Amino acid sequence: MASFDDWNRIDDDDEEELQDTSLYEGKRDVILFCIDCSPSMLELYEDTRYEDVQTCKLVRALEAAMQIQKRKVLVGPNDSVGIMLFNTTKRNESGTAGADLKKGTYVYQPIATVNAPKVMELMQLLDEAREKPEKLAETFPPMTDRRVAVGDVFTSCNWAIRDGAPKTATKRIFFITDEDNPHPGAASSRLITSARTTLIDLVQAGVTVEPFFISTEEKPFDPSIFYSSVLLATNLTDSDEPGEDGQILPESISIGQIDELLAQMRFHEVPKRALFSVPFTLAPDFTIGVKGYGLITEQKKGAYRYFADLGDRMEVVNSRTAYVDEEREAEVEKTQILFGMDLGAPSAEAEEHGGDEAKDADAGIRSVPLGSRVFYTQDEVRSFRTLGLEPGIKLLGFKSRRALAFEDNIKHSVFIYPDEMTYSGSKRTFTALLKTMIKKKKIAIVLALTRRNSSPIFCAVLPQEEKVDESGWREPPGFHLIPLPFADDIRAAPLERGFRASDDLKEAARKFMDKLVVKNGSYPPDSYPNPSLAYHNAQLEASAFREEFDPEAFEDLTEPKYDVMHKRAGQLIKAWKQKLREDETANIVAAPVAGTKRKADVSVDEAEIRSKWEAGALNKLRVDQLKDFLKSKGEPVSGKKADLVERVSQWLQNHP
């Protein structure tokens, strides 16, 4: 029978998500690359990556799309990708995908599950474009007399996604252009309204538009001319009115050089998927809706499958879990499985009369013989876990921000954001609470149950103010939901005071540490991909696209630059090591102690014992601590506690 620890496996067997369906939809991702094909995107310039090679913005945009597809072949094989060009005279043939789209739009790759042949076809086109720079202009002739209305572009995107994307999927459009004023003149206002109306239709259909605007020194991109009036705002504001500058831009907007396009896309490569959507109760009959997002999620290697060798072919093996009754040798339904735990060994008397108490038990009360197991159904175990609570977050009160200690953060936090779709007015109330807590420097304490199968926990709610750095990267406003530990989770530190190094030793260490400070004083995780994962994916990519894999060419960005480190601080490190050998405190060795389960910490460190002795507090040490110290010094450990204290004092006096 399953032990008590195994009860948590119910989460894996029967995970009931909340009403928010984004977790199901997030299993498949659909991206439609919508790329401008105007003359400015086809204008040739020298490619800095290759010698004597010309390129254009359209080539770089298609390269970015190709790289995203190559990654999805490995990490998202069930995802779908498509490419649509606009402002081109090329049309899809009748009867093919895209034939019914608006004039001036062309579907180069219909939305379909990513696969290696389709990516290799795009790679071949890009190779031809490098050898013959005019290739793309000949293949996709640009419109020179006019531009396609942005509203028509969004309509074509809607139709392309409708025809090719699964209904239960996260659908996104990567909109790429370098033109900040596509419709100058008197008709601009009407076309802005049309584009915004069409974009609202896209959003209501579950499609997200993520713009990537290309800016150059010769032609800077100014979104306030047209797109800030079209794109939907996602900022937290007190009202839906524009800000002081008259415009509101969405947080996902990306404006940068063409060389930065791929890096920007990788920030948006993984869709934003809500982990939960629950009510946030601020007071009785006062509730708003919030969604939780995981900001950090470990990226793992893709799942492998089992195959059966049938001789002439390989067939995928579908695995399933079955519960078998050993006595009857028959499969048992999952609903018949019970969970139980041992209640301890029975006495001899109980073994003789066991089982009689259960027969005389009152109705409605479950009684079991001593030494037997108590059994619970799956629903009962779930009720124990949730304590009968429904999913939600309940505000309990506020505390000073200083009350939140660093060690209280036992798990990574979840970022919560208002959900206007479940409770009207959530955004406005959420914003008011956020601004007030920031102003008063407060945190909130809440009781949170985010899933039906999870346990309620106490959390600290830490407000985050919106920040925008010099590069335009924006930290959105919202709350961090930080799980707090229970009393059972807290462990005492093994030492009240650690090893005490001399001032000379600390100063020597400080000198070489100052020479090896990380650039900008922080660790940028987005600059260091997981080398194990990258090496694994590089081999799979080479295999999938029939390329030769060169292990020597693989670059591990996490590998320290030892030559630079030795050049900067080599002599200082040697000097510190020499001082370390000469320092007396470095020769203190703590004797290893065999620990037992849940036993209080035992320390026999000389520095710790000496500090107690100097303070006249040796009596506060336990007998086992005194014995361990004496044993490590080769002294006898017999006698009562007073004898041990005297013996320790004598040894410390003789060894100053």
XYZ file of C-alpha atoms in Angstrom, residues 219-634:
416
model
C 15.487 55.819 -40.527
C 14.561 55.771 -36.810
C 11.260 54.108 -35.985
C 8.727 56.351 -34.233
C 5.754 54.233 -33.024
C 3.797 57.299 -31.911
C 3.094 58.247 -35.551
C 0.775 55.308 -36.261
C 1.162 52.086 -34.279
C 0.687 53.468 -30.757
C -2.861 54.346 -31.815
C -3.442 50.838 -33.184
C -1.775 48.469 -30.761
C -3.723 47.527 -27.649
C -2.334 48.682 -24.310
C -1.524 46.158 -21.585
C -0.110 48.636 -19.076
C -1.665 49.024 -15.644
C -3.323 52.427 -15.515
C -6.070 53.982 -13.495
C -8.165 54.400 -16.608
C -8.217 53.423 -20.226
C -7.383 56.936 -21.352
C -3.998 57.651 -22.999
C -1.114 58.871 -20.888
C 0.494 62.283 -20.751
C 2.044 61.892 -24.183
C -1.317 60.954 -25.638
C -0.251 57.385 -26.471
C -0.046 54.033 -24.747
C 2.135 51.206 -26.027
C 1.909 47.514 -25.110
C 4.634 46.043 -22.926
C 5.693 43.445 -25.516
C 6.762 46.036 -28.098
C 10.306 45.615 -29.478
C 12.149 48.365 -31.316
C 15.743 47.730 -32.315
C 18.352 47.207 -34.978
C 17.901 44.457 -37.535
C 20.897 42.619 -36.027
C 18.997 42.391 -32.720
C 15.868 40.908 -34.267
C 16.615 37.265 -33.417
C 17.639 38.118 -29.848
C 14.391 40.056 -29.373
C 12.342 37.187 -30.782
C 13.893 34.719 -28.368
C 12.574 36.801 -25.480
C 9.089 36.257 -26.927
C 9.694 32.739 -28.250
C 7.916 31.061 -25.343
C 4.322 32.272 -24.961
C 3.081 33.721 -21.689
C 1.034 30.957 -20.107
C -0.963 31.436 -16.946
C -0.248 28.873 -14.230
C -3.567 29.616 -12.562
C -6.520 31.977 -12.641
C -8.193 32.462 -9.249
C -10.258 35.049 -7.353
C -8.369 37.412 -5.022
C -10.586 38.202 -2.008
C -9.658 41.547 -0.466
C -12.604 41.679 1.960
C -16.014 40.008 2.339
C -17.964 40.491 -0.917
C -14.974 42.342 -2.418
C -13.170 40.158 -4.961
C -11.051 40.695 -8.067
C -9.602 38.246 -10.584
C -5.888 37.543 -10.956
C -3.690 35.270 -13.058
C -0.356 33.803 -11.974
C 2.686 33.521 -14.226
C 5.925 31.645 -13.605
C 8.827 33.935 -14.451
C 11.450 31.194 -14.093
C 10.885 27.677 -15.441
C 13.642 25.166 -16.006
C 14.058 24.338 -19.683
C 14.547 20.589 -20.022
C 15.473 18.284 -22.850
C 12.660 17.143 -25.092
C 10.837 13.960 -24.119
C 11.860 10.802 -25.926
C 9.562 8.033 -27.117
C 9.680 4.260 -27.078
C 9.715 2.405 -30.396
C 9.117 -1.250 -31.180
C 11.238 -2.864 -33.884
C 8.827 -4.864 -36.047
C 11.495 -5.888 -38.524
C 10.342 -3.989 -41.597
C 9.320 -0.854 -39.708
C 9.460 0.969 -36.368
C 6.223 1.593 -34.491
C 5.699 4.064 -31.644
C 4.898 2.334 -28.358
C 2.146 3.947 -26.301
C 2.682 3.467 -22.568
C 0.010 3.435 -19.878
C -0.161 2.788 -16.128
C -2.193 -0.149 -14.835
C -2.889 -1.233 -11.238
C -2.933 -5.027 -10.726
C -4.316 -7.018 -7.792
C -1.559 -9.539 -7.013
C -3.917 -12.096 -5.473
C -6.508 -12.081 -8.271
C -3.928 -11.208 -10.939
C -6.462 -8.840 -12.440
C -6.340 -5.177 -13.331
C -8.035 -2.841 -10.851
C -9.881 0.321 -11.790
C -8.234 3.531 -10.680
C -11.365 4.551 -8.772
C -11.011 1.453 -6.560
C -7.508 2.361 -5.376
C -7.300 3.410 -1.713
C -4.517 5.232 0.118
C -3.300 4.155 3.527
C -0.517 4.251 6.091
C 0.717 1.991 8.871
C -0.475 2.754 12.404
C 2.374 1.024 14.218
C 3.146 -2.528 15.376
C 0.401 -4.217 17.432
C 0.926 -5.728 20.879
C 0.605 -9.465 21.485
C -2.759 -8.952 23.199
C -4.047 -6.878 20.315
C -3.024 -9.588 17.861
C -5.142 -12.137 19.728
C -8.278 -9.959 19.801
C -7.658 -7.850 16.677
C -10.553 -7.007 14.459
C -13.314 -7.067 17.082
C -13.284 -3.297 17.571
C -13.996 -2.663 13.929
C -17.167 -4.765 14.030
C -18.585 -2.790 16.971
C -17.752 0.626 15.487
C -20.509 3.229 15.399
C -22.104 4.058 12.080
C -20.281 6.749 10.141
C -17.012 6.252 12.062
C -14.173 4.338 10.436
C -12.332 2.163 12.960
C -9.457 -0.217 12.270
C -7.662 -2.757 14.442
C -4.451 -1.692 16.151
C -1.481 -2.279 13.878
C -3.567 -2.276 10.709
C -3.727 0.389 8.053
C -6.261 3.156 7.833
C -7.543 3.665 4.302
C -8.876 6.722 2.507
C -10.340 7.286 -0.907
C -8.836 9.663 -3.398
C -11.498 12.294 -2.693
C -10.851 12.062 1.048
C -7.118 12.520 0.598
C -7.814 15.534 -1.601
C -10.057 17.047 1.074
C -7.275 16.578 3.653
C -4.882 18.406 1.394
C -7.109 21.374 0.540
C -8.710 21.585 4.029
C -12.028 22.021 2.268
C -11.022 25.329 0.691
C -11.813 26.431 -2.840
C -9.007 27.777 -5.066
C -8.347 31.455 -4.419
C -6.202 34.028 -2.641
C -7.474 35.638 0.561
C -5.962 38.825 1.979
C -5.153 38.500 5.700
C -3.361 41.765 6.435
C -0.321 43.954 5.821
C 3.180 44.179 7.268
C 6.217 46.387 6.803
C 8.377 45.500 3.837
C 11.307 45.062 6.222
C 9.495 42.113 7.814
C 10.137 39.983 4.714
C 13.457 38.210 5.308
C 15.602 36.791 2.530
C 15.509 33.274 4.000
C 11.688 33.318 3.930
C 11.783 32.817 0.153
C 11.735 29.004 0.128
C 10.509 28.658 -3.474
C 10.547 30.836 -6.553
C 7.751 33.361 -6.584
C 4.799 33.606 -8.952
C 3.978 36.906 -10.646
C 0.286 37.829 -10.431
C -1.524 40.203 -12.749
C -5.152 41.347 -12.880
C -7.687 39.378 -14.920
C -10.370 41.740 -16.157
C -12.229 38.942 -17.953
C -13.367 37.198 -14.747
C -14.219 40.232 -12.584
C -14.962 43.630 -14.087
C -12.935 46.375 -12.435
C -10.090 44.041 -11.430
C -7.498 46.102 -13.272
C -8.477 49.368 -11.610
C -8.646 47.856 -8.093
C -5.394 45.953 -8.581
C -3.643 49.160 -9.662
C -4.927 51.114 -6.648
C -3.744 48.401 -4.247
C -0.345 48.206 -5.972
C 0.302 51.950 -5.862
C -0.803 52.248 -2.229
C 1.417 49.385 -1.062
C 4.409 50.836 -2.923
C 3.773 54.264 -1.418
C 3.450 52.915 2.135
C 6.290 50.378 1.691
C 4.082 47.485 2.731
C 3.738 43.824 1.869
C 0.566 41.784 2.176
C 0.116 38.410 3.863
C -2.357 36.108 2.114
C -3.676 32.567 2.273
C -3.337 31.031 -1.184
C -4.721 27.887 -2.779
C -3.905 28.046 -6.483
C -4.976 24.550 -7.601
C -7.630 22.106 -6.564
C -5.126 19.383 -5.696
C -2.594 21.588 -3.889
C -2.399 22.554 -0.225
C -3.133 26.053 1.100
C -0.035 28.056 1.966
C 0.699 31.432 3.459
C 2.365 33.836 1.058
C 3.873 37.294 1.118
C 2.688 39.621 -1.644
C 5.547 41.883 -2.706
C 4.631 44.842 -4.973
C 6.774 45.627 -8.022
C 6.760 49.062 -9.616
C 7.056 49.418 -13.376
C 10.641 50.060 -14.500
C 12.104 50.848 -17.906
C 15.863 50.720 -18.473
C 17.937 52.503 -21.101
C 17.554 49.695 -23.628
C 13.762 49.896 -23.415
C 13.373 46.625 -21.477
C 10.391 46.988 -19.190
C 9.665 45.296 -15.869
C 5.872 45.254 -15.663
C 3.975 46.395 -12.578
C 2.403 43.682 -10.461
C 2.795 41.515 -7.367
C 5.174 38.682 -6.562
C 3.459 35.875 -4.646
C 6.205 34.491 -2.368
C 5.472 31.220 -0.476
C 6.330 31.475 3.221
C 7.638 28.594 5.369
C 5.650 26.889 8.121
C 7.200 26.247 11.526
C 7.881 22.635 10.481
C 9.984 23.845 7.541
C 12.444 25.927 9.568
C 15.836 24.461 10.421
C 18.388 25.945 12.783
C 21.787 26.896 11.437
C 24.529 24.477 12.557
C 26.703 27.281 13.993
C 25.886 30.375 15.952
C 29.206 31.840 14.869
C 31.327 30.645 11.983
C 35.076 30.470 11.518
C 36.730 33.775 12.302
C 39.364 34.810 9.786
C 41.993 37.382 10.622
C 41.756 40.900 9.227
C 44.854 40.349 7.079
C 43.331 37.253 5.516
C 40.064 39.010 4.782
C 41.852 41.992 3.251
C 43.917 39.718 0.996
C 40.755 37.985 -0.213
C 38.999 41.288 -0.795
C 41.793 42.444 -3.128
C 41.440 39.617 -5.654
C 37.640 39.570 -5.372
C 37.530 43.248 -6.363
C 39.475 42.354 -9.516
C 36.992 39.633 -10.492
C 33.720 41.504 -10.051
C 31.051 40.524 -12.609
C 30.463 43.152 -15.256
C 27.674 45.605 -14.307
C 27.665 44.061 -10.832
C 25.018 41.431 -11.599
C 24.525 38.090 -13.312
C 22.457 38.406 -16.518
C 20.853 34.945 -16.928
C 19.631 35.721 -20.450
C 23.274 35.859 -21.600
C 24.176 32.328 -20.486
C 22.217 29.432 -22.009
C 22.402 26.045 -20.309
C 25.531 24.467 -21.896
C 24.324 20.888 -21.407
C 20.996 21.664 -23.069
C 22.640 23.689 -25.854
C 25.127 20.887 -26.604
C 22.321 18.318 -26.714
C 20.186 20.487 -29.020
C 23.131 21.266 -31.298
C 23.654 17.549 -31.941
C 19.958 16.941 -32.579
C 19.815 19.955 -34.895
C 22.761 18.700 -36.927
C 21.105 15.293 -37.226
C 17.675 16.699 -38.163
C 19.029 19.023 -40.874
C 21.707 16.641 -42.181
C 24.574 18.824 -41.100
C 27.939 17.768 -39.744
C 28.317 18.384 -36.027
C 31.685 19.727 -34.916
C 32.152 19.411 -31.117
C 35.138 21.745 -31.265
C 32.968 24.514 -32.706
C 30.559 24.402 -29.760
C 30.963 27.419 -27.493
C 30.208 27.158 -23.786
C 29.477 30.701 -22.625
C 29.522 29.646 -18.970
C 33.153 28.512 -19.064
C 35.289 30.967 -17.088
C 37.940 32.939 -18.949
C 40.845 31.597 -16.953
C 43.535 33.475 -18.856
C 41.844 36.814 -18.165
C 41.260 35.879 -14.519
C 44.915 34.951 -13.967
C 46.049 38.085 -15.735
C 43.885 40.285 -13.514
C 44.210 38.586 -10.149
C 46.685 35.703 -10.443
C 49.336 37.243 -8.180
C 46.739 38.407 -5.669
C 45.277 34.891 -5.436
C 48.740 33.428 -4.832
C 49.368 35.987 -2.095
C 46.034 35.122 -0.467
C 46.804 31.383 -0.557
C 50.146 32.027 1.101
C 48.478 34.030 3.886
C 45.909 31.257 4.226
C 48.652 28.693 4.920
C 50.175 30.956 7.558
C 46.889 31.882 9.276
C 46.170 29.875 12.453
C 42.390 29.977 12.063
C 42.727 28.078 8.783
C 44.042 25.030 10.669
C 40.840 24.504 12.663
C 39.249 21.222 11.623
C 35.765 20.197 12.703
C 35.469 16.499 13.435
C 32.816 14.786 11.325
C 29.707 13.835 13.220
C 27.356 11.091 12.058
C 23.921 12.677 12.066
C 20.608 11.009 12.698
C 17.259 11.752 11.211
C 15.711 15.007 12.508
C 18.352 15.204 15.248
C 19.294 18.623 16.567
C 22.491 20.064 15.110
C 25.701 19.022 16.877
C 28.831 21.123 16.489
C 32.303 20.366 17.847
C 34.016 23.299 16.208
C 36.734 24.742 18.437
C 35.846 28.347 17.569
C 32.248 27.755 18.650
C 33.225 26.000 21.904
C 35.804 28.671 22.703
C 33.268 31.465 22.193
C 30.945 29.741 24.696
C 33.819 29.331 27.154
C 34.826 33.001 26.883
C 31.214 33.995 27.564
C 30.995 31.608 30.547
C 28.225 29.659 28.832
C 29.705 26.151 28.531
C 26.832 24.845 30.699
C 24.419 25.726 27.882
C 26.008 23.130 25.608
C 24.507 19.658 25.514
C 26.340 16.610 26.822
C 26.697 15.123 23.347
C 28.293 18.360 22.105
C 30.791 18.388 24.974
C 31.644 14.720 24.432
C 32.116 15.192 20.705
C 34.508 18.083 21.306
C 36.530 16.152 23.881
C 36.589 13.097 21.631
C 37.981 15.188 18.743
C 40.799 16.365 21.051
C 41.650 12.888 22.334
